[in-house]
Amino acid sequence: MSYVREEELIISFLKILSTIRKANKRFINSSIYKFSIEEKDGHRLNNILNFTFSHLEKNIKIEDVARIANLSKSQFSRYFKLHTGKTYIEFLNELRIESACSLLLDERNTVEAICYDVGYSNLSHFNRQFKRLKGVTPSVYRRLRDNNEIGEEV
């Protein structure tokens, strides 16, 4: 993970937290340790993240996420930027592109299929977003991964 950018680490960490939360496990000492978020903002942000992770491949609208957060669209935009340092769309694109990177490892997945699988409805927009975040197109990224030529910048 030393080659991963800071934002990618945060996204990976959030994915891990989401997976742990969804796991139906009991801890040996669960009667002693009870995990609960009492802070209203923590609960709200958790709802936003859970919704995003579970609907990543769908057409997510800011209005829908704002409704989950029980905020107006403009309130939500300010809230999310304040708590994450980025807009919701930036965050969503980063998650989708990271998911696409994982899918690109399997040669059986076409770039077009991956585009739709991660929630984009337009291949050229997907390619532009991918190149903006990774510095290369999905096809070049796949070739570099296959040849183990990916450095820290990708």
PDB file of C-alpha atoms in Angstrom:
ATOM      1  CA  MET A   1       0.000   0.000   0.000  1.00  0.00           C
ATOM      2  CA  SER A   2       3.029   2.279   0.022  1.00  0.00           C
ATOM      3  CA  TYR A   3       2.379   3.193  -3.622  1.00  0.00           C
ATOM      4  CA  VAL A   4      -1.227   4.312  -2.962  1.00  0.00           C
ATOM      5  CA  ARG A   5      -2.098   8.006  -2.803  1.00  0.00           C
ATOM      6  CA  GLU A   6      -3.530   9.431   0.408  1.00  0.00           C
ATOM      7  CA  GLU A   7      -7.065   9.814  -0.968  1.00  0.00           C
ATOM      8  CA  GLU A   8      -7.037   6.215  -2.165  1.00  0.00           C
ATOM      9  CA  LEU A   9      -6.029   5.070   1.312  1.00  0.00           C
ATOM     10  CA  ILE A  10      -9.007   6.916   2.781  1.00  0.00           C
ATOM     11  CA  ILE A  11     -11.340   5.345   0.223  1.00  0.00           C
ATOM     12  CA  SER A  12      -9.889   1.885   0.896  1.00  0.00           C
ATOM     13  CA  PHE A  13     -10.256   2.443   4.626  1.00  0.00           C
ATOM     14  CA  LEU A  14     -13.909   3.451   4.192  1.00  0.00           C
ATOM     15  CA  LYS A  15     -14.537   0.345   2.064  1.00  0.00           C
ATOM     16  CA  ILE A  16     -13.015  -1.834   4.779  1.00  0.00           C
ATOM     17  CA  LEU A  17     -15.163  -0.165   7.430  1.00  0.00           C
ATOM     18  CA  SER A  18     -18.244  -0.715   5.280  1.00  0.00           C
ATOM     19  CA  THR A  19     -17.387  -4.405   4.838  1.00  0.00           C
ATOM     20  CA  ILE A  20     -16.818  -4.848   8.563  1.00  0.00           C
ATOM     21  CA  ARG A  21     -20.093  -3.109   9.364  1.00  0.00           C
ATOM     22  CA  LYS A  22     -22.006  -5.381   6.983  1.00  0.00           C
ATOM     23  CA  ALA A  23     -20.454  -8.530   8.439  1.00  0.00           C
ATOM     24  CA  ASN A  24     -22.797 -10.396  10.757  1.00  0.00           C
ATOM     25  CA  LYS A  25     -20.295 -11.244  13.478  1.00  0.00           C
ATOM     26  CA  ARG A  26     -20.294 -11.146  17.239  1.00  0.00           C
ATOM     27  CA  PHE A  27     -17.184 -10.336  19.158  1.00  0.00           C
ATOM     28  CA  ILE A  28     -16.151 -12.570  22.051  1.00  0.00           C
ATOM     29  CA  ASN A  29     -16.501  -9.678  24.457  1.00  0.00           C
ATOM     30  CA  SER A  30     -19.383  -7.969  22.658  1.00  0.00           C
ATOM     31  CA  SER A  31     -21.228  -7.409  25.933  1.00  0.00           C
ATOM     32  CA  ILE A  32     -18.367  -5.194  27.081  1.00  0.00           C
ATOM     33  CA  TYR A  33     -17.750  -3.303  23.841  1.00  0.00           C
ATOM     34  CA  LYS A  34     -20.738  -1.783  22.123  1.00  0.00           C
ATOM     35  CA  PHE A  35     -20.090   0.232  19.004  1.00  0.00           C
ATOM     36  CA  SER A  36     -22.444   3.106  18.563  1.00  0.00           C
ATOM     37  CA  ILE A  37     -22.185   6.507  17.031  1.00  0.00           C
ATOM     38  CA  GLU A  38     -23.891   8.995  19.261  1.00  0.00           C
ATOM     39  CA  GLU A  39     -22.746  12.109  17.462  1.00  0.00           C
ATOM     40  CA  LYS A  40     -25.420  13.265  15.009  1.00  0.00           C
ATOM     41  CA  ASP A  41     -22.864  14.163  12.338  1.00  0.00           C
ATOM     42  CA  GLY A  42     -21.149  10.799  12.628  1.00  0.00           C
ATOM     43  CA  HIS A  43     -24.465   9.015  12.193  1.00  0.00           C
ATOM     44  CA  ARG A  44     -25.409  11.225   9.248  1.00  0.00           C
ATOM     45  CA  LEU A  45     -22.061  10.706   7.511  1.00  0.00           C
ATOM     46  CA  ASN A  46     -22.283   6.974   8.150  1.00  0.00           C
ATOM     47  CA  ASN A  47     -25.718   6.895   6.466  1.00  0.00           C
ATOM     48  CA  ILE A  48     -24.337   8.796   3.484  1.00  0.00           C
ATOM     49  CA  LEU A  49     -21.369   6.451   3.112  1.00  0.00           C
ATOM     50  CA  ASN A  50     -23.484   3.313   3.508  1.00  0.00           C
ATOM     51  CA  PHE A  51     -25.926   4.561   0.875  1.00  0.00           C
ATOM     52  CA  THR A  52     -23.073   5.421  -1.480  1.00  0.00           C
ATOM     53  CA  PHE A  53     -21.292   2.087  -1.114  1.00  0.00           C
ATOM     54  CA  SER A  54     -24.479   0.092  -1.569  1.00  0.00           C
ATOM     55  CA  HIS A  55     -25.646   2.086  -4.624  1.00  0.00           C
ATOM     56  CA  LEU A  56     -22.282   2.749  -6.272  1.00  0.00           C
ATOM     57  CA  GLU A  57     -23.243   1.129  -9.562  1.00  0.00           C
ATOM     58  CA  LYS A  58     -26.549   3.004  -9.800  1.00  0.00           C
ATOM     59  CA  ASN A  59     -27.389   6.499 -10.962  1.00  0.00           C
ATOM     60  CA  ILE A  60     -26.980   8.365  -7.680  1.00  0.00           C
ATOM     61  CA  LYS A  61     -28.470  11.836  -7.540  1.00  0.00           C
ATOM     62  CA  ILE A  62     -27.393  14.464  -5.039  1.00  0.00           C
ATOM     63  CA  GLU A  63     -31.064  14.958  -4.153  1.00  0.00           C
ATOM     64  CA  ASP A  64     -31.337  11.298  -3.099  1.00  0.00           C
ATOM     65  CA  VAL A  65     -28.239  11.462  -0.919  1.00  0.00           C
ATOM     66  CA  ALA A  66     -29.375  14.777   0.581  1.00  0.00           C
ATOM     67  CA  ARG A  67     -32.664  13.123   1.476  1.00  0.00           C
ATOM     68  CA  ILE A  68     -30.776  10.277   3.204  1.00  0.00           C
ATOM     69  CA  ALA A  69     -28.868  12.912   5.178  1.00  0.00           C
ATOM     70  CA  ASN A  70     -32.109  14.758   5.931  1.00  0.00           C
ATOM     71  CA  LEU A  71     -30.713  17.960   4.410  1.00  0.00           C
ATOM     72  CA  SER A  72     -31.552  20.183   1.476  1.00  0.00           C
ATOM     73  CA  LYS A  73     -29.350  19.814  -1.591  1.00  0.00           C
ATOM     74  CA  SER A  74     -27.338  22.955  -0.796  1.00  0.00           C
ATOM     75  CA  GLN A  75     -27.036  22.076   2.907  1.00  0.00           C
ATOM     76  CA  PHE A  76     -25.846  18.608   1.964  1.00  0.00           C
ATOM     77  CA  SER A  77     -23.226  19.964  -0.428  1.00  0.00           C
ATOM     78  CA  ARG A  78     -21.803  22.248   2.269  1.00  0.00           C
ATOM     79  CA  TYR A  79     -21.991  19.505   4.919  1.00  0.00           C
ATOM     80  CA  PHE A  80     -20.212  16.914   2.790  1.00  0.00           C
ATOM     81  CA  LYS A  81     -17.455  19.292   1.681  1.00  0.00           C
ATOM     82  CA  LEU A  82     -16.914  20.413   5.290  1.00  0.00           C
ATOM     83  CA  HIS A  83     -16.568  16.836   6.568  1.00  0.00           C
ATOM     84  CA  THR A  84     -14.614  15.279   3.693  1.00  0.00           C
ATOM     85  CA  GLY A  85     -12.786  18.157   2.030  1.00  0.00           C
ATOM     86  CA  LYS A  86     -14.259  17.308  -1.368  1.00  0.00           C
ATOM     87  CA  THR A  87     -17.552  17.495  -3.169  1.00  0.00           C
ATOM     88  CA  TYR A  88     -19.817  14.473  -3.185  1.00  0.00           C
ATOM     89  CA  ILE A  89     -19.350  14.064  -6.947  1.00  0.00           C
ATOM     90  CA  GLU A  90     -15.552  14.069  -6.551  1.00  0.00           C
ATOM     91  CA  PHE A  91     -15.872  11.427  -3.825  1.00  0.00           C
ATOM     92  CA  LEU A  92     -18.277   9.323  -5.896  1.00  0.00           C
ATOM     93  CA  ASN A  93     -16.038   9.474  -8.975  1.00  0.00           C
ATOM     94  CA  GLU A  94     -13.007   8.428  -6.925  1.00  0.00           C
ATOM     95  CA  LEU A  95     -14.893   5.444  -5.505  1.00  0.00           C
ATOM     96  CA  ARG A  96     -16.127   4.396  -8.925  1.00  0.00           C
ATOM     97  CA  ILE A  97     -12.697   4.671 -10.529  1.00  0.00           C
ATOM     98  CA  GLU A  98     -11.100   2.664  -7.697  1.00  0.00           C
ATOM     99  CA  SER A  99     -13.743   0.005  -8.211  1.00  0.00           C
ATOM    100  CA  ALA A 100     -13.017   0.056 -11.947  1.00  0.00           C
ATOM    101  CA  CYS A 101      -9.304  -0.473 -11.260  1.00  0.00           C
ATOM    102  CA  SER A 102     -10.141  -3.682  -9.414  1.00  0.00           C
ATOM    103  CA  LEU A 103     -12.375  -4.877 -12.243  1.00  0.00           C
ATOM    104  CA  LEU A 104      -9.687  -4.108 -14.829  1.00  0.00           C
ATOM    105  CA  LEU A 105      -7.516  -6.819 -13.283  1.00  0.00           C
ATOM    106  CA  ASP A 106      -9.789  -9.438 -14.860  1.00  0.00           C
ATOM    107  CA  GLU A 107      -9.121  -9.520 -18.619  1.00  0.00           C
ATOM    108  CA  ARG A 108     -12.573 -11.009 -19.218  1.00  0.00           C
ATOM    109  CA  ASN A 109     -14.150  -7.671 -18.264  1.00  0.00           C
ATOM    110  CA  THR A 110     -14.324  -5.229 -21.148  1.00  0.00           C
ATOM    111  CA  VAL A 111     -13.703  -1.561 -20.460  1.00  0.00           C
ATOM    112  CA  GLU A 112     -17.226  -0.793 -21.658  1.00  0.00           C
ATOM    113  CA  ALA A 113     -18.795  -3.358 -19.309  1.00  0.00           C
ATOM    114  CA  ILE A 114     -16.721  -2.031 -16.406  1.00  0.00           C
ATOM    115  CA  CYS A 115     -17.879   1.485 -17.214  1.00  0.00           C
ATOM    116  CA  TYR A 116     -21.504   0.478 -16.702  1.00  0.00           C
ATOM    117  CA  ASP A 117     -20.750  -1.855 -13.781  1.00  0.00           C
ATOM    118  CA  VAL A 118     -19.287   0.986 -11.721  1.00  0.00           C
ATOM    119  CA  GLY A 119     -22.163   3.375 -12.355  1.00  0.00           C
ATOM    120  CA  TYR A 120     -21.218   5.417 -15.412  1.00  0.00           C
ATOM    121  CA  SER A 121     -23.741   5.631 -18.222  1.00  0.00           C
ATOM    122  CA  ASN A 122     -21.369   7.085 -20.809  1.00  0.00           C
ATOM    123  CA  LEU A 123     -18.114   5.432 -21.901  1.00  0.00           C
ATOM    124  CA  SER A 124     -16.378   8.641 -22.971  1.00  0.00           C
ATOM    125  CA  HIS A 125     -17.199  10.296 -19.618  1.00  0.00           C
ATOM    126  CA  PHE A 126     -15.854   7.227 -17.819  1.00  0.00           C
ATOM    127  CA  ASN A 127     -12.643   7.366 -19.851  1.00  0.00           C
ATOM    128  CA  ARG A 128     -12.214  11.098 -19.125  1.00  0.00           C
ATOM    129  CA  GLN A 129     -12.790  10.627 -15.384  1.00  0.00           C
ATOM    130  CA  PHE A 130     -10.460   7.642 -15.288  1.00  0.00           C
ATOM    131  CA  LYS A 131      -7.695   9.538 -17.064  1.00  0.00           C
ATOM    132  CA  ARG A 132      -8.224  12.608 -14.862  1.00  0.00           C
ATOM    133  CA  LEU A 133      -7.797  10.536 -11.683  1.00  0.00           C
ATOM    134  CA  LYS A 134      -5.261   7.942 -12.825  1.00  0.00           C
ATOM    135  CA  GLY A 135      -3.356   9.832 -15.504  1.00  0.00           C
ATOM    136  CA  VAL A 136      -3.951   7.111 -18.093  1.00  0.00           C
ATOM    137  CA  THR A 137      -6.926   5.586 -19.868  1.00  0.00           C
ATOM    138  CA  PRO A 138      -8.456   2.345 -18.561  1.00  0.00           C
ATOM    139  CA  SER A 139      -6.899   0.358 -21.429  1.00  0.00           C
ATOM    140  CA  VAL A 140      -3.430   1.746 -20.728  1.00  0.00           C
ATOM    141  CA  TYR A 141      -3.937   1.162 -16.994  1.00  0.00           C
ATOM    142  CA  ARG A 142      -4.786  -2.490 -17.677  1.00  0.00           C
ATOM    143  CA  ARG A 143      -1.741  -2.941 -19.899  1.00  0.00           C
ATOM    144  CA  LEU A 144       0.524  -1.327 -17.295  1.00  0.00           C
ATOM    145  CA  ARG A 145      -0.939  -3.543 -14.560  1.00  0.00           C
ATOM    146  CA  ASP A 146      -0.457  -6.631 -16.709  1.00  0.00           C
ATOM    147  CA  ASN A 147       3.200  -5.694 -17.218  1.00  0.00           C
ATOM    148  CA  ASN A 148       3.675  -4.665 -13.566  1.00  0.00           C
ATOM    149  CA  GLU A 149       4.645  -1.164 -14.705  1.00  0.00           C
ATOM    150  CA  ILE A 150       2.320   0.824 -12.460  1.00  0.00           C
ATOM    151  CA  GLY A 151       4.052   3.324 -10.251  1.00  0.00           C
ATOM    152  CA  GLU A 152       2.870   5.582  -7.440  1.00  0.00           C
ATOM    153  CA  GLU A 153       1.333   8.107  -9.807  1.00  0.00           C
ATOM    154  CA  VAL A 154      -1.253   5.658 -11.188  1.00  0.00           C
TER     155      VAL A 154
END
